[in-house]
Short mmCIF file of C-alpha atoms and ligand atoms in Angstrom, two decimals:
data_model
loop_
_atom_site.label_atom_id
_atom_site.label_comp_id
_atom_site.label_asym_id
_atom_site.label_seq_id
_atom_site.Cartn_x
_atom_site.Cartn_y
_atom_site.Cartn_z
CA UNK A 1 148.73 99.77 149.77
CA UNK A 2 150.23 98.94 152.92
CA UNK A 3 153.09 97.07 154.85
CA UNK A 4 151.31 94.74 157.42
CA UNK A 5 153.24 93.88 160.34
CA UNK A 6 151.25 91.18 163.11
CA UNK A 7 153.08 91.91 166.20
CA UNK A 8 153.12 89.42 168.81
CA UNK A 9 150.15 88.31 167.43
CA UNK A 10 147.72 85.38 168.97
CA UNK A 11 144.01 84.56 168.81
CA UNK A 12 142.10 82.03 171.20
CA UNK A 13 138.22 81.70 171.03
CA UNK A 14 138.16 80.86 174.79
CA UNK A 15 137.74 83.88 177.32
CA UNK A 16 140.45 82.28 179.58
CA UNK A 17 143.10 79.86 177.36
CA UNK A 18 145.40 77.92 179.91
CA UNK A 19 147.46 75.45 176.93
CA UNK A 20 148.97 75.97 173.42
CA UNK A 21 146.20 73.55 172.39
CA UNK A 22 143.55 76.40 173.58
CA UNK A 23 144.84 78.90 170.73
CA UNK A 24 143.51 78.81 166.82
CA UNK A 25 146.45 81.03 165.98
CA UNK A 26 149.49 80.88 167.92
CA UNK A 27 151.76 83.89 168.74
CA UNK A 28 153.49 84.77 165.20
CA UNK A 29 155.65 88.20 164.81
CA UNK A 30 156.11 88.57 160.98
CA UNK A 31 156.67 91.57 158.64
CA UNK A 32 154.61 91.64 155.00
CA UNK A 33 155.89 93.64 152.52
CA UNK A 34 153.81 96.49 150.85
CA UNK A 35 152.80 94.76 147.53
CA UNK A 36 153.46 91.69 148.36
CA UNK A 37 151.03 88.63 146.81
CA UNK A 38 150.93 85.98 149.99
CA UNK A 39 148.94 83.10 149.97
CA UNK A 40 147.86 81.25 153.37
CA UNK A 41 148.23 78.18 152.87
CA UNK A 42 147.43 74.79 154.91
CA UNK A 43 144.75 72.09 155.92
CA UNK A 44 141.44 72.39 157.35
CA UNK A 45 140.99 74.48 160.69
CA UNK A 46 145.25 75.48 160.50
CA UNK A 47 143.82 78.93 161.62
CA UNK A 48 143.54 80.45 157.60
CA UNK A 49 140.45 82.23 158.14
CA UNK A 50 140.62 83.31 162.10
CA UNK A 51 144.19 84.90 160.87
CA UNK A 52 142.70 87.10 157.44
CA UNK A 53 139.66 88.11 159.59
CA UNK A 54 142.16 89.64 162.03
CA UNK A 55 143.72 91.27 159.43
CA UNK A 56 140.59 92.74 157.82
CA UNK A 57 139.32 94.14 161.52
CA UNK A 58 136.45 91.33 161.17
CA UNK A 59 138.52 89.30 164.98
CA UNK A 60 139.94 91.44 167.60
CA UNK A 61 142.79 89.10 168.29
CA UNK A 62 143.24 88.33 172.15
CA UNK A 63 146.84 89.03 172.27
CA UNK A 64 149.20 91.18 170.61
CA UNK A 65 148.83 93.91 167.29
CA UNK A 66 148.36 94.28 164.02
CA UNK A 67 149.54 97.65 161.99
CA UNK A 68 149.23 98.87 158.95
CA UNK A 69 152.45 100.53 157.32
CA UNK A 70 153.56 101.31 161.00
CA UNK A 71 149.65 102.43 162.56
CA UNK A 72 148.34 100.35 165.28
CA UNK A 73 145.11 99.70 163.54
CA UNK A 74 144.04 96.39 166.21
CA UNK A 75 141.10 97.92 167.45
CA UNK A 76 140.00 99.06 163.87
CA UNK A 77 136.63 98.40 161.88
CA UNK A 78 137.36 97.19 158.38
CA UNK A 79 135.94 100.40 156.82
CA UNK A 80 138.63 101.95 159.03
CA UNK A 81 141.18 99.89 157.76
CA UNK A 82 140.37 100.92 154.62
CA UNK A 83 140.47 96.92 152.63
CA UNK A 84 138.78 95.61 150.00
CA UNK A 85 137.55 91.63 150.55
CA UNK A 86 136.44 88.96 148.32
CA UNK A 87 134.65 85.90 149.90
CA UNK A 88 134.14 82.03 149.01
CA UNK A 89 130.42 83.22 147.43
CA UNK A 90 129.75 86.02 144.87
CA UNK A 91 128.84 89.38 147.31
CA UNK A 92 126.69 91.58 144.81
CA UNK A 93 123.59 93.12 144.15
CA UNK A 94 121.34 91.15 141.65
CA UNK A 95 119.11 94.09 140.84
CA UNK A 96 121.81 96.11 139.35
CA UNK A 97 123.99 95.88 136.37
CA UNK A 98 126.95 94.24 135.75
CA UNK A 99 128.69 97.93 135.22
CA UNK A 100 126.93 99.06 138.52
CA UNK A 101 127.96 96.80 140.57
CA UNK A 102 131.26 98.11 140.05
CA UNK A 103 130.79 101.27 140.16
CA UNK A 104 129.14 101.32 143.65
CA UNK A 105 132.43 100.98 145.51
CA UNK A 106 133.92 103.95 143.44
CA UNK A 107 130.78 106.02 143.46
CA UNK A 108 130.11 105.39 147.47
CA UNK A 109 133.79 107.05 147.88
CA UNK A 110 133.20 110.10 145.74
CA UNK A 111 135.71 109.18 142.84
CA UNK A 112 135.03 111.80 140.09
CA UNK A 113 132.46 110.21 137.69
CA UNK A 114 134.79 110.48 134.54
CA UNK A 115 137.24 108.30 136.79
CA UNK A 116 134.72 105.99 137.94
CA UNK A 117 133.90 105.65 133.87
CA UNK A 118 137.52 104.67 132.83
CA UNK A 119 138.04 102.49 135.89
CA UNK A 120 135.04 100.33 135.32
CA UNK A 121 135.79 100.25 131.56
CA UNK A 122 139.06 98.66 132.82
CA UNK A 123 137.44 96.27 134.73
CA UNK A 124 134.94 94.67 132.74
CA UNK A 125 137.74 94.68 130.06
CA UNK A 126 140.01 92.72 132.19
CA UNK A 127 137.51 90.50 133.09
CA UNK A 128 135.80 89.90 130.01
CA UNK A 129 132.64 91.19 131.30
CA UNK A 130 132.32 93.85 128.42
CA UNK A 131 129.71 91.99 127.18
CA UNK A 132 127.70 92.02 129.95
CA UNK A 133 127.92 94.88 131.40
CA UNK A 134 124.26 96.25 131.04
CA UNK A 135 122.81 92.92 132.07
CA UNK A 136 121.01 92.55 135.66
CA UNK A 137 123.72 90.52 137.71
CA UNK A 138 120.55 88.30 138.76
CA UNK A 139 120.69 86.31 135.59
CA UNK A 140 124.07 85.55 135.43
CA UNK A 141 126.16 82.54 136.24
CA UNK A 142 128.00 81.62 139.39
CA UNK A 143 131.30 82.00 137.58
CA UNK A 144 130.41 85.37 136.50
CA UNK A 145 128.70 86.92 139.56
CA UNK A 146 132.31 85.85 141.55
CA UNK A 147 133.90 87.75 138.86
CA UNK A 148 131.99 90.64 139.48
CA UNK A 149 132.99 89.94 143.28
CA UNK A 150 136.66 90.13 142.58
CA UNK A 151 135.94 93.45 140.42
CA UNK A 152 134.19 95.16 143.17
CA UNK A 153 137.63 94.05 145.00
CA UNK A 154 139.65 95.00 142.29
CA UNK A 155 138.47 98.39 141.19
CA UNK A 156 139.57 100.41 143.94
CA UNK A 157 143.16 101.69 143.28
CA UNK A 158 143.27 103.43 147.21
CA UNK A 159 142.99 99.96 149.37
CA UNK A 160 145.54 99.09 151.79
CA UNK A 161 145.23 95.68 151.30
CA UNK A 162 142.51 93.12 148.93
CA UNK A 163 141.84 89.84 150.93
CA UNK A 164 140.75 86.97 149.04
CA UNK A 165 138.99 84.24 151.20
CA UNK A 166 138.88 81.15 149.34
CA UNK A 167 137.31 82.96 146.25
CA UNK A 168 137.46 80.43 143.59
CA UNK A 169 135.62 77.69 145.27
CA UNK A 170 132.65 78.03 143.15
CA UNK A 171 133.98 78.08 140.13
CA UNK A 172 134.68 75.98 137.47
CA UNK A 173 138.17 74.26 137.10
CA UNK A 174 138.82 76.06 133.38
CA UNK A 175 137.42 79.50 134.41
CA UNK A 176 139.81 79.24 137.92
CA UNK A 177 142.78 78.98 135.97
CA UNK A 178 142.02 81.80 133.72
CA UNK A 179 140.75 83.53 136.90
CA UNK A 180 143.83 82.93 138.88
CA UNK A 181 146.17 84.16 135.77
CA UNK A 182 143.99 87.15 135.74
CA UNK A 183 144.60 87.78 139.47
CA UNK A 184 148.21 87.46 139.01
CA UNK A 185 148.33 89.86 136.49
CA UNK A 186 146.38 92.59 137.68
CA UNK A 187 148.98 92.15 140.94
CA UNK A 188 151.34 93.00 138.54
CA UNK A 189 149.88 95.85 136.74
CA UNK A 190 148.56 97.56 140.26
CA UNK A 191 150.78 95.91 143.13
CA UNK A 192 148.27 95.86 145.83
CA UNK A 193 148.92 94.17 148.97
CA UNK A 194 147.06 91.15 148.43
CA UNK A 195 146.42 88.08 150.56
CA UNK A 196 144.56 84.99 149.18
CA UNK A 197 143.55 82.22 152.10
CA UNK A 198 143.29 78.43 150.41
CA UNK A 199 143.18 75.01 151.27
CA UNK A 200 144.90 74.15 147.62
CA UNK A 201 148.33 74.37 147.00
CA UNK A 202 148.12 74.91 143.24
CA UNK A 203 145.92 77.39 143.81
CA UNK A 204 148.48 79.08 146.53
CA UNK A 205 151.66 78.06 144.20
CA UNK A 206 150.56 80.06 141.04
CA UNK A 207 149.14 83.11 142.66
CA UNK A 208 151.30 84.23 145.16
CA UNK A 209 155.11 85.33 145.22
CA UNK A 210 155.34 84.14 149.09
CA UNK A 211 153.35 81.16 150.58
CA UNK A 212 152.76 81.34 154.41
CA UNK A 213 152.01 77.87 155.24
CA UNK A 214 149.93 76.84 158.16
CA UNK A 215 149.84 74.21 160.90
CA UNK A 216 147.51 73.62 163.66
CA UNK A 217 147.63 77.57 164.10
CA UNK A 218 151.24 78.37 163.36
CA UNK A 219 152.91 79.46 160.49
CA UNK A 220 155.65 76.75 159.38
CA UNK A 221 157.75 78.41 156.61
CA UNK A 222 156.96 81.70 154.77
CA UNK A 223 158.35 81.06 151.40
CA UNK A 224 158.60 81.19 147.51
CA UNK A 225 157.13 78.35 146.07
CA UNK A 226 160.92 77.64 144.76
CA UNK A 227 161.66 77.69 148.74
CA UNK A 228 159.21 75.60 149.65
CA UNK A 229 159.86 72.80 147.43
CA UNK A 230 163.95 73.16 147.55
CA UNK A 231 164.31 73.69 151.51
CA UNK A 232 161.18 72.77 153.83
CA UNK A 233 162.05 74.39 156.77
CA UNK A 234 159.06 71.66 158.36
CA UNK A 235 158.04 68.13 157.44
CA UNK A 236 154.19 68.93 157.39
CA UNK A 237 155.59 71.67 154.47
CA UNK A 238 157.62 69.15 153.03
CA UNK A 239 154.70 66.56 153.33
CA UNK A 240 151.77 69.19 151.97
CA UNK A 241 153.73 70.83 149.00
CA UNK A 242 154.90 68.27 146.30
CA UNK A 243 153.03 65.86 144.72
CA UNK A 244 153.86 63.01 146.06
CA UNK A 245 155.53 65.23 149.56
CA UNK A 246 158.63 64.68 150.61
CA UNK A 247 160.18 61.01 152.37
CA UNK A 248 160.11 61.31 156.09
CA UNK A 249 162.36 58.40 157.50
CA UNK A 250 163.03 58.11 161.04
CA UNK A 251 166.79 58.12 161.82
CA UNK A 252 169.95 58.89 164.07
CA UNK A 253 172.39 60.80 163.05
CA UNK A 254 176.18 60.30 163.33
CA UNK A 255 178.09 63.35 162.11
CA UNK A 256 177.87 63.92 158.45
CA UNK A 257 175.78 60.21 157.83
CA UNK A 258 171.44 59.85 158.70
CA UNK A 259 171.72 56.05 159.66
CA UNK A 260 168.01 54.93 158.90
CA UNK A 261 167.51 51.10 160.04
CA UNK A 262 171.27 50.23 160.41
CA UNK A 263 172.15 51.72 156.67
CA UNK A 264 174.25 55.19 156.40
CA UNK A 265 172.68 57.88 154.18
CA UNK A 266 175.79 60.65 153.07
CA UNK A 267 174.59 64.16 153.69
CA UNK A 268 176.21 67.19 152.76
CA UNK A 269 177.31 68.19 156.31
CA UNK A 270 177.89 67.58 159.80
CA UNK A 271 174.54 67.43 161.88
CA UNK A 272 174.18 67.93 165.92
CA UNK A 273 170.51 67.09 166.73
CA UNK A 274 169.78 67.48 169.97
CA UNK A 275 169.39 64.34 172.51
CA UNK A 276 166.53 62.40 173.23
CA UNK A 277 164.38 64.36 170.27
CA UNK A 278 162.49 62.89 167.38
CA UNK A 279 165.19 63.30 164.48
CA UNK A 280 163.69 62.68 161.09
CA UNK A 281 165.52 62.12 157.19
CA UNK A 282 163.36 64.10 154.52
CA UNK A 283 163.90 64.17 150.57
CA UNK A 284 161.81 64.60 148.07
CA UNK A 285 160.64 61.97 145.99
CA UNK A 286 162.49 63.49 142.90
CA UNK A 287 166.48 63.56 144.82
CA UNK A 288 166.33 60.09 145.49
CA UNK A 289 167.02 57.38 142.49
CA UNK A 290 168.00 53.71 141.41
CA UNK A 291 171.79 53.33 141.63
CA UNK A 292 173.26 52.34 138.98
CA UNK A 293 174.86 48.88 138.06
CA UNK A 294 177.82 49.54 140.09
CA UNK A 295 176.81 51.64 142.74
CA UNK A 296 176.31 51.20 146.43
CA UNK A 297 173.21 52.09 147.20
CA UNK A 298 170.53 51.16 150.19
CA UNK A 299 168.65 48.48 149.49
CA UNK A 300 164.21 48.46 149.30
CA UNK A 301 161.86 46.31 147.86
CA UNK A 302 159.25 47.91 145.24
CA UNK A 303 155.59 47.77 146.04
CA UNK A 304 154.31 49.35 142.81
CA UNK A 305 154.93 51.47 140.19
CA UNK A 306 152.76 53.72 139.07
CA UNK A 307 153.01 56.10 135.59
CA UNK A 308 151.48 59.32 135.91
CA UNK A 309 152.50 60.92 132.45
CA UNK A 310 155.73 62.92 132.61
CA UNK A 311 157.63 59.87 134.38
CA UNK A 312 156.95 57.00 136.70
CA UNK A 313 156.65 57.02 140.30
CA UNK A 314 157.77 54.07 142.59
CA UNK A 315 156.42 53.22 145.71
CA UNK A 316 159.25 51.43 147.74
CA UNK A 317 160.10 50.19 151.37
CA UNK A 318 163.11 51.31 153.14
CA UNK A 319 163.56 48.44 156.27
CA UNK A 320 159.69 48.63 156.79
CA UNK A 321 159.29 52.84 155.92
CA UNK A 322 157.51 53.60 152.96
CA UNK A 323 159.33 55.88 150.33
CA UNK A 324 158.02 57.20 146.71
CA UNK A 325 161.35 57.83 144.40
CA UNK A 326 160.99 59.22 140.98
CA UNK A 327 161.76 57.05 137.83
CA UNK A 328 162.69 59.42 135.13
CA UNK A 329 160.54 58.29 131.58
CA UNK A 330 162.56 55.41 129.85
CA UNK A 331 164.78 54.37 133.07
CA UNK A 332 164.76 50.45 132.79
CA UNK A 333 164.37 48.89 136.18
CA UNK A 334 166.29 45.29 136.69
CA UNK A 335 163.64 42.80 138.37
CA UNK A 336 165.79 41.95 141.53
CA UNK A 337 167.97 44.13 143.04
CA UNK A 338 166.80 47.45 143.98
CA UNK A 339 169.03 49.91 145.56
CA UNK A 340 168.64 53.53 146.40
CA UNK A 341 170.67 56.40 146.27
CA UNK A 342 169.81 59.79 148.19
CA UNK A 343 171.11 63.72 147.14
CA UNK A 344 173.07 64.26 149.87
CA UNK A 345 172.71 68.13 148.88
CA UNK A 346 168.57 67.70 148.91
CA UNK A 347 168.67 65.79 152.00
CA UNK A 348 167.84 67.60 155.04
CA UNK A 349 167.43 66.69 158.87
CA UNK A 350 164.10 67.25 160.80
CA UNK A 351 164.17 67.74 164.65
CA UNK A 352 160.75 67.00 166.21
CA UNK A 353 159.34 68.19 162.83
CA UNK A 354 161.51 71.44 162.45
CA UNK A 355 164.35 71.80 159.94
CA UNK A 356 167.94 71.36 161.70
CA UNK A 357 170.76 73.82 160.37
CA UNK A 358 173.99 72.16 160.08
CA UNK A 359 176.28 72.19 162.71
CA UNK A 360 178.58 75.15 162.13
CA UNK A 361 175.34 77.05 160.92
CA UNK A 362 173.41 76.59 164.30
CA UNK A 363 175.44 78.38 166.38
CA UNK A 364 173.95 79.93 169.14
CA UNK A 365 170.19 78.21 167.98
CA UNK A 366 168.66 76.60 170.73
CA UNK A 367 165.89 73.99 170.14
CA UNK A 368 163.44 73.83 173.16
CA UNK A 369 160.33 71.63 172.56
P1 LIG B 1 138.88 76.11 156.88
O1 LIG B 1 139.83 75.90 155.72
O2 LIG B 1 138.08 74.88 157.19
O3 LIG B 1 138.05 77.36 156.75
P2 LIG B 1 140.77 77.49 158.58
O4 LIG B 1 142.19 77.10 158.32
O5 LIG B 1 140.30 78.75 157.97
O6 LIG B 1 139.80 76.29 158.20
P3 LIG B 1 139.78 78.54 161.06
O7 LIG B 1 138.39 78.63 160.54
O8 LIG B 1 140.53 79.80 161.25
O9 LIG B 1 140.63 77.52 160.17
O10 LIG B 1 139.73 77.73 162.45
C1 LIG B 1 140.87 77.56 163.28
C2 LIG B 1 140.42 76.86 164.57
O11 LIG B 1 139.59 77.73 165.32
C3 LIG B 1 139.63 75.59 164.33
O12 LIG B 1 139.99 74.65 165.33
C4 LIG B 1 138.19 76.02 164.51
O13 LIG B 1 137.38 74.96 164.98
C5 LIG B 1 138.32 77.12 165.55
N1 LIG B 1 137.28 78.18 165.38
C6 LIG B 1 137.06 78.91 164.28
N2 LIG B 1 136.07 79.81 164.48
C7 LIG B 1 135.65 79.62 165.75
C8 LIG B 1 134.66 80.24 166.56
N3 LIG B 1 133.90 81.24 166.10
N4 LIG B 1 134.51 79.79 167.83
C9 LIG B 1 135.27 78.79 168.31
N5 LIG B 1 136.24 78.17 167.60
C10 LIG B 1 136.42 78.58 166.34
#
């Protein structure tokens, strides 16, 4: 298992890139720690893939390094690198058995044949392959041959790291569940380095211990999932984790108030954006609610209100900007006044997308974009 540092790292697909726009992955410099479960996170063509096949040695990236517990391993073949990867479709061999197909990456090192015995017993215990494991992999499921895939990832205790590309896309929504609990567990039990690319944020949430969320080829916040929801340090994070994402309401600020459409929002602190730049408002849907009787609140009209099981979810208009605020289950709602009141701890100020510190935090910070 291995620390992975990507060092100045960048990746365009052109032979001569002139503009940001001409880069997949744009220059990140970030430390992973050994063990470590990440999960890259983010939309469509964010960069997921060119970014894990740069770590496995399958993309020489055109600028910067990548090392592996401190070796410069950049210009390295993934058998060099010594990985283990799992892709979106199973990766076995049909004509042999269940318990040979997971042997074969033990048995192609040299592992000692008693080893290779308990380690595949292991396995197929883990994942419920006992069963099986004499029957020709040809016959079997989809479900079950991407098991198999993630053993033959799995079985190797010596990897530096196991890279999971999208692997439970072809399974069924019970069996990825149990599949995803499973992965979590044997993280736990054998603390590889892991790193699991997805387009799903459930999917990222529950498997990993730190999310790196992608953006048009950048990373946006590296996070627990606890950090992620509690403190976007982006609005596309904000927007992309949370179901619904966070409220993004244009606004000016004026020391410790966001004044959105002529009303004044309290926030916990003194703000400084920078002139002329795009300054944004963004809470979540659950730290705003329905003043009470005798509050002052901002006013919005209701659109709808819709009940998705553990409480109610209003869609609302702030001067024109549509809002979602949670209604906790049995909150009454009068039928004419509506009012709003914000957290002014969970609010947070966005500068051209980015989170803002507070003033007496940001010393020294310099915002150039
Ligand atoms: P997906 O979830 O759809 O797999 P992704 O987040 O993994 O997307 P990448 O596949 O890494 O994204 O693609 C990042 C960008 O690089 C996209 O704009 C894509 O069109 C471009 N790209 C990817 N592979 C190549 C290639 N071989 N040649 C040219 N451009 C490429």
């Amino acid at each position: 298992m291995s620390q992975i540092k990507l060092d100045q790292l960048a990746h365009s697909y052109y032979p001569d890139p002139a503009t940001a726009e001409d880069f997949a992955l744009k220059k990140m410099d970030y430390l992973w720690d050994d063990g470590g479960a990440y999960a890259l996170l983010g939309p469509s063509g964010c960069g997921k893939t060119t970014l894990l096949n740069i770590i496995s040695g399958l993309l020489v990236p055109s600028r910067g390094r990548i090392l592996f517990d401190g070796e410069d391993v950049t210009a390295k073949s993934p058998e060099e690198r010594n990985i283990a990867q799992v892709f979106q479709f199973p990766v076995i061999y049909d004509t042999m058995t269940v318990a040979q197909n997971l042997e074969f990456p033990l048995a192609n090192r040299g592992v000692d044949r008693s080893e290779i015995r308990k380690r595949v017993d292991e396995m197929l215990d883990t994942l419920e392959l006992s069963a099986k494991a004499g029957r020709r992999a040809q016959g079997l499921t989809a479900d079950e041959k991407q098991k198999i895939s993630l053993g033959r990832g799995l079985v190797r205790y010596d990897v530096n790291a196991i890279l999971f590309d999208e692997p439970l896309t072809v399974i069924d929504p019970h069996m990825k569940w149990q599949l995803r609990t499973k992965l979590k567990e044997l993280h736990q039990r054998f603390s590889h380095t892991m790193i699991y690319v997805t387009h799903d944020q459930t999917e990222a949430l529950t498997f990993a211990d730190k999310v790196v969320v992608m953006y048009e080829g950048e990373v946006v916040q590296i996070g627990t999932p606890e950090e992620l929801f509690e403190r976007p340090d982006h609005t596309f994070v904000g927007y992309f984790i949370g179901s619904p994402g966070m409220n993004i309401l244009p606004c000016v600020v004026n020391g410790n108030n966001a004044v959105v459409a002529g009303h004044s929002i309290p926030l916990d602190t003194v703000y400084q954006p920078p002139r002329g730049a795009r300054v944004e408002l963004g809470v979540r849907p659950e730290f705003v609610r329905f003043a009470h009787a005798a509050e002052n609140g901002v006013p919005v009209s209701i659109e709808s209100i819709d009940n998705v099981g553990r409480h109610r979810i209003a869609k609302v208009r702030l001067a024109g900007n549509p809002m979602n605020v949670i209604v906790p289950e049995g909150e009454m709602l009068s039928s004419t006044d509506h009012q709003i009141v914000f957290d002014a701890q969970r609010c947070g100020i966005y500068v051209n997308d980015h989170r803002l510190d507070a003033a007496f935090a940001g010393q020294g910070k310099r915002y150039d974009y």
